[in-house]
């Protein structure tokens, strides 16, 4: 009884007040479920700009260098796994490699596809070993120079490795 009197008094009091009470607030609900909006649609509805996408962002050379070290590591792992898998099933891997290397332009492309990841990943590891033992070299300018040196050094080593495997001049037999 006391509870109903209290409710009646509260309703009468709220009826005379200009603001509705929180318990009296009614939320409009739709019978249809809410549509899931994409990020771009939500930003457009709020009038906010969409964040720049990765495709228009210019990566610094240091980031590209770091990403390339990781990619070459994965490629080397996949390549070694493939060669080991071939050897396990009984394939003559040295003969396959020799045949592939002797195929002219395709052979040079195959040599490049092995020499570049090996040289780049090796030089990247050397760079990180230097940074681990001499942290004073880890400064913005020095890191960027090291990244350019890594790209250039691996290009020179790759070219040297591919050129060193060129067939020598044919020997002329003396009579």
Tab-separated table of C-alpha atoms in Angstrom:
chain	number	residue	atom	x	y	z
A	1	UNK	CA	0.000	0.000	0.000
A	2	UNK	CA	2.746	2.405	0.920
A	3	UNK	CA	4.556	1.566	-2.309
A	4	UNK	CA	1.548	2.394	-4.467
A	5	UNK	CA	1.040	5.702	-2.633
A	6	UNK	CA	4.669	6.544	-3.199
A	7	UNK	CA	4.372	5.782	-6.926
A	8	UNK	CA	1.207	7.824	-7.268
A	9	UNK	CA	2.829	10.801	-5.558
A	10	UNK	CA	5.944	10.495	-7.699
A	11	UNK	CA	3.892	10.374	-10.894
A	12	UNK	CA	1.882	13.409	-9.840
A	13	UNK	CA	5.058	15.294	-9.032
A	14	UNK	CA	6.655	14.336	-12.380
A	15	UNK	CA	3.565	15.334	-14.270
A	16	UNK	CA	4.019	18.897	-13.017
A	17	UNK	CA	7.785	19.053	-13.657
A	18	UNK	CA	9.038	20.269	-17.067
A	19	UNK	CA	11.600	17.422	-17.511
A	20	UNK	CA	10.520	13.832	-17.738
A	21	UNK	CA	12.060	11.488	-15.222
A	22	UNK	CA	14.639	8.994	-16.413
A	23	UNK	CA	12.259	6.127	-15.740
A	24	UNK	CA	9.664	7.814	-17.937
A	25	UNK	CA	12.007	8.168	-20.935
A	26	UNK	CA	10.930	6.116	-23.903
A	27	UNK	CA	13.398	4.917	-26.482
A	28	UNK	CA	12.188	4.520	-30.044
A	29	UNK	CA	12.860	1.054	-31.331
A	30	UNK	CA	12.517	-0.250	-34.806
A	31	UNK	CA	11.091	-3.621	-35.715
A	32	UNK	CA	13.928	-3.972	-38.264
A	33	UNK	CA	17.397	-4.906	-36.941
A	34	UNK	CA	20.049	-2.202	-37.222
A	35	UNK	CA	22.157	-2.316	-40.411
A	36	UNK	CA	25.880	-2.883	-39.925
A	37	UNK	CA	27.699	0.134	-41.334
A	38	UNK	CA	31.184	0.100	-42.716
A	39	UNK	CA	33.886	2.355	-41.313
A	40	UNK	CA	33.603	4.724	-44.275
A	41	UNK	CA	29.808	4.971	-43.905
A	42	UNK	CA	30.080	5.739	-40.178
A	43	UNK	CA	32.666	8.455	-40.814
A	44	UNK	CA	30.554	9.982	-43.606
A	45	UNK	CA	27.454	9.993	-41.365
A	46	UNK	CA	29.382	11.803	-38.641
A	47	UNK	CA	30.897	14.251	-41.114
A	48	UNK	CA	34.430	13.110	-40.292
A	49	UNK	CA	37.174	12.493	-42.841
A	50	UNK	CA	38.239	8.948	-43.563
A	51	UNK	CA	41.768	8.146	-42.422
A	52	UNK	CA	44.360	7.943	-45.202
A	53	UNK	CA	44.813	4.514	-46.674
A	54	UNK	CA	48.068	2.594	-46.808
A	55	UNK	CA	48.169	2.904	-50.597
A	56	UNK	CA	48.582	6.694	-50.438
A	57	UNK	CA	50.986	6.660	-47.502
A	58	UNK	CA	54.633	6.954	-48.511
A	59	UNK	CA	56.568	4.439	-46.431
A	60	UNK	CA	59.953	5.662	-45.227
A	61	UNK	CA	62.967	3.817	-46.599
A	62	UNK	CA	63.647	2.393	-43.135
A	63	UNK	CA	60.209	0.744	-43.038
A	64	UNK	CA	60.611	-0.619	-46.562
A	65	UNK	CA	64.032	-1.988	-45.646
A	66	UNK	CA	62.671	-3.699	-42.535
A	67	UNK	CA	59.722	-5.171	-44.419
A	68	UNK	CA	62.044	-6.432	-47.175
A	69	UNK	CA	64.287	-8.171	-44.616
A	70	UNK	CA	61.242	-9.991	-43.252
A	71	UNK	CA	59.955	-10.917	-46.714
A	72	UNK	CA	63.332	-12.260	-47.828
A	73	UNK	CA	63.509	-14.334	-44.646
A	74	UNK	CA	60.128	-15.886	-45.389
A	75	UNK	CA	61.095	-16.537	-49.021
A	76	UNK	CA	64.326	-18.208	-47.958
A	77	UNK	CA	62.439	-20.399	-45.488
A	78	UNK	CA	59.899	-21.420	-48.113
A	79	UNK	CA	62.633	-22.107	-50.663
A	80	UNK	CA	64.696	-24.218	-48.276
A	81	UNK	CA	61.600	-26.132	-47.225
A	82	UNK	CA	60.749	-26.826	-50.870
A	83	UNK	CA	64.264	-28.005	-51.671
A	84	UNK	CA	64.331	-30.209	-48.567
A	85	UNK	CA	60.906	-31.605	-49.408
A	86	UNK	CA	62.069	-32.423	-52.912
A	87	UNK	CA	65.153	-34.163	-51.576
A	88	UNK	CA	63.057	-36.161	-49.104
A	89	UNK	CA	60.808	-37.536	-51.839
A	90	UNK	CA	63.832	-38.612	-53.872
A	91	UNK	CA	64.220	-35.809	-56.413
A	92	UNK	CA	67.711	-35.137	-57.753
A	93	UNK	CA	67.885	-31.556	-56.462
A	94	UNK	CA	71.443	-30.767	-57.669
A	95	UNK	CA	70.561	-31.876	-61.197
A	96	UNK	CA	67.365	-29.800	-61.126
A	97	UNK	CA	69.295	-26.731	-59.963
A	98	UNK	CA	71.970	-27.241	-62.613
A	99	UNK	CA	69.367	-27.647	-65.341
A	100	UNK	CA	67.488	-24.561	-64.176
A	101	UNK	CA	70.699	-22.525	-64.030
A	102	UNK	CA	71.613	-23.463	-67.608
A	103	UNK	CA	68.327	-22.272	-69.130
A	104	UNK	CA	69.540	-18.904	-70.445
A	105	UNK	CA	67.477	-15.905	-69.337
A	106	UNK	CA	65.299	-18.056	-67.081
A	107	UNK	CA	68.461	-19.364	-65.447
A	108	UNK	CA	69.678	-15.840	-64.683
A	109	UNK	CA	66.285	-14.971	-63.244
A	110	UNK	CA	66.454	-18.095	-61.073
A	111	UNK	CA	69.956	-17.169	-59.911
A	112	UNK	CA	68.787	-13.641	-59.100
A	113	UNK	CA	65.761	-14.972	-57.196
A	114	UNK	CA	68.133	-16.921	-54.950
A	115	UNK	CA	71.048	-14.464	-54.748
A	116	UNK	CA	68.999	-11.381	-53.831
A	117	UNK	CA	67.150	-12.825	-50.814
A	118	UNK	CA	70.340	-14.466	-49.539
A	119	UNK	CA	72.463	-11.311	-49.836
A	120	UNK	CA	69.743	-8.937	-48.612
A	121	UNK	CA	68.788	-11.044	-45.608
A	122	UNK	CA	72.436	-11.660	-44.732
A	123	UNK	CA	73.316	-7.957	-44.892
A	124	UNK	CA	70.162	-7.096	-42.943
A	125	UNK	CA	71.256	-9.511	-40.226
A	126	UNK	CA	74.721	-7.913	-40.174
A	127	UNK	CA	73.112	-4.483	-39.838
A	128	UNK	CA	71.039	-5.630	-36.883
A	129	UNK	CA	74.076	-7.257	-35.258
A	130	UNK	CA	75.893	-3.925	-35.489
A	131	UNK	CA	72.886	-2.121	-34.003
A	132	UNK	CA	72.676	-4.668	-31.159
A	133	UNK	CA	76.320	-4.201	-30.195
A	134	UNK	CA	76.588	-0.472	-30.960
A	135	UNK	CA	73.244	1.177	-30.157
A	136	UNK	CA	74.703	4.640	-30.746
A	137	UNK	CA	74.279	3.948	-34.484
A	138	UNK	CA	70.509	3.687	-34.076
A	139	UNK	CA	69.697	7.309	-34.897
A	140	UNK	CA	67.309	8.594	-37.545
A	141	UNK	CA	69.944	9.735	-40.040
A	142	UNK	CA	72.238	6.752	-39.529
A	143	UNK	CA	69.371	4.261	-39.790
A	144	UNK	CA	68.208	5.768	-43.075
A	145	UNK	CA	71.755	5.679	-44.472
A	146	UNK	CA	72.098	2.065	-43.365
A	147	UNK	CA	68.868	1.221	-45.176
A	148	UNK	CA	70.092	2.769	-48.428
A	149	UNK	CA	73.433	0.997	-47.978
A	150	UNK	CA	71.584	-2.275	-47.443
A	151	UNK	CA	69.656	-1.877	-50.712
A	152	UNK	CA	72.802	-0.861	-52.609
A	153	UNK	CA	75.065	-3.486	-51.060
A	154	UNK	CA	72.639	-6.296	-51.744
A	155	UNK	CA	72.223	-5.129	-55.347
A	156	UNK	CA	76.013	-5.199	-55.831
A	157	UNK	CA	76.361	-8.621	-54.168
A	158	UNK	CA	73.461	-10.011	-56.199
A	159	UNK	CA	74.925	-8.713	-59.461
A	160	UNK	CA	78.331	-10.142	-58.522
A	161	UNK	CA	76.834	-13.516	-57.639
A	162	UNK	CA	74.905	-13.688	-60.905
A	163	UNK	CA	77.932	-12.530	-62.929
A	164	UNK	CA	80.274	-14.980	-61.201
A	165	UNK	CA	78.084	-17.828	-62.319
A	166	UNK	CA	78.222	-16.820	-65.983
A	167	UNK	CA	79.746	-19.426	-68.230
A	168	UNK	CA	83.438	-18.769	-68.830
A	169	UNK	CA	84.737	-18.197	-72.317
A	170	UNK	CA	85.073	-21.433	-74.248
A	171	UNK	CA	88.530	-22.889	-74.143
A	172	UNK	CA	90.334	-23.083	-77.424
A	173	UNK	CA	92.134	-26.347	-77.865
A	174	UNK	CA	95.722	-26.070	-78.981
A	175	UNK	CA	96.875	-28.461	-81.627
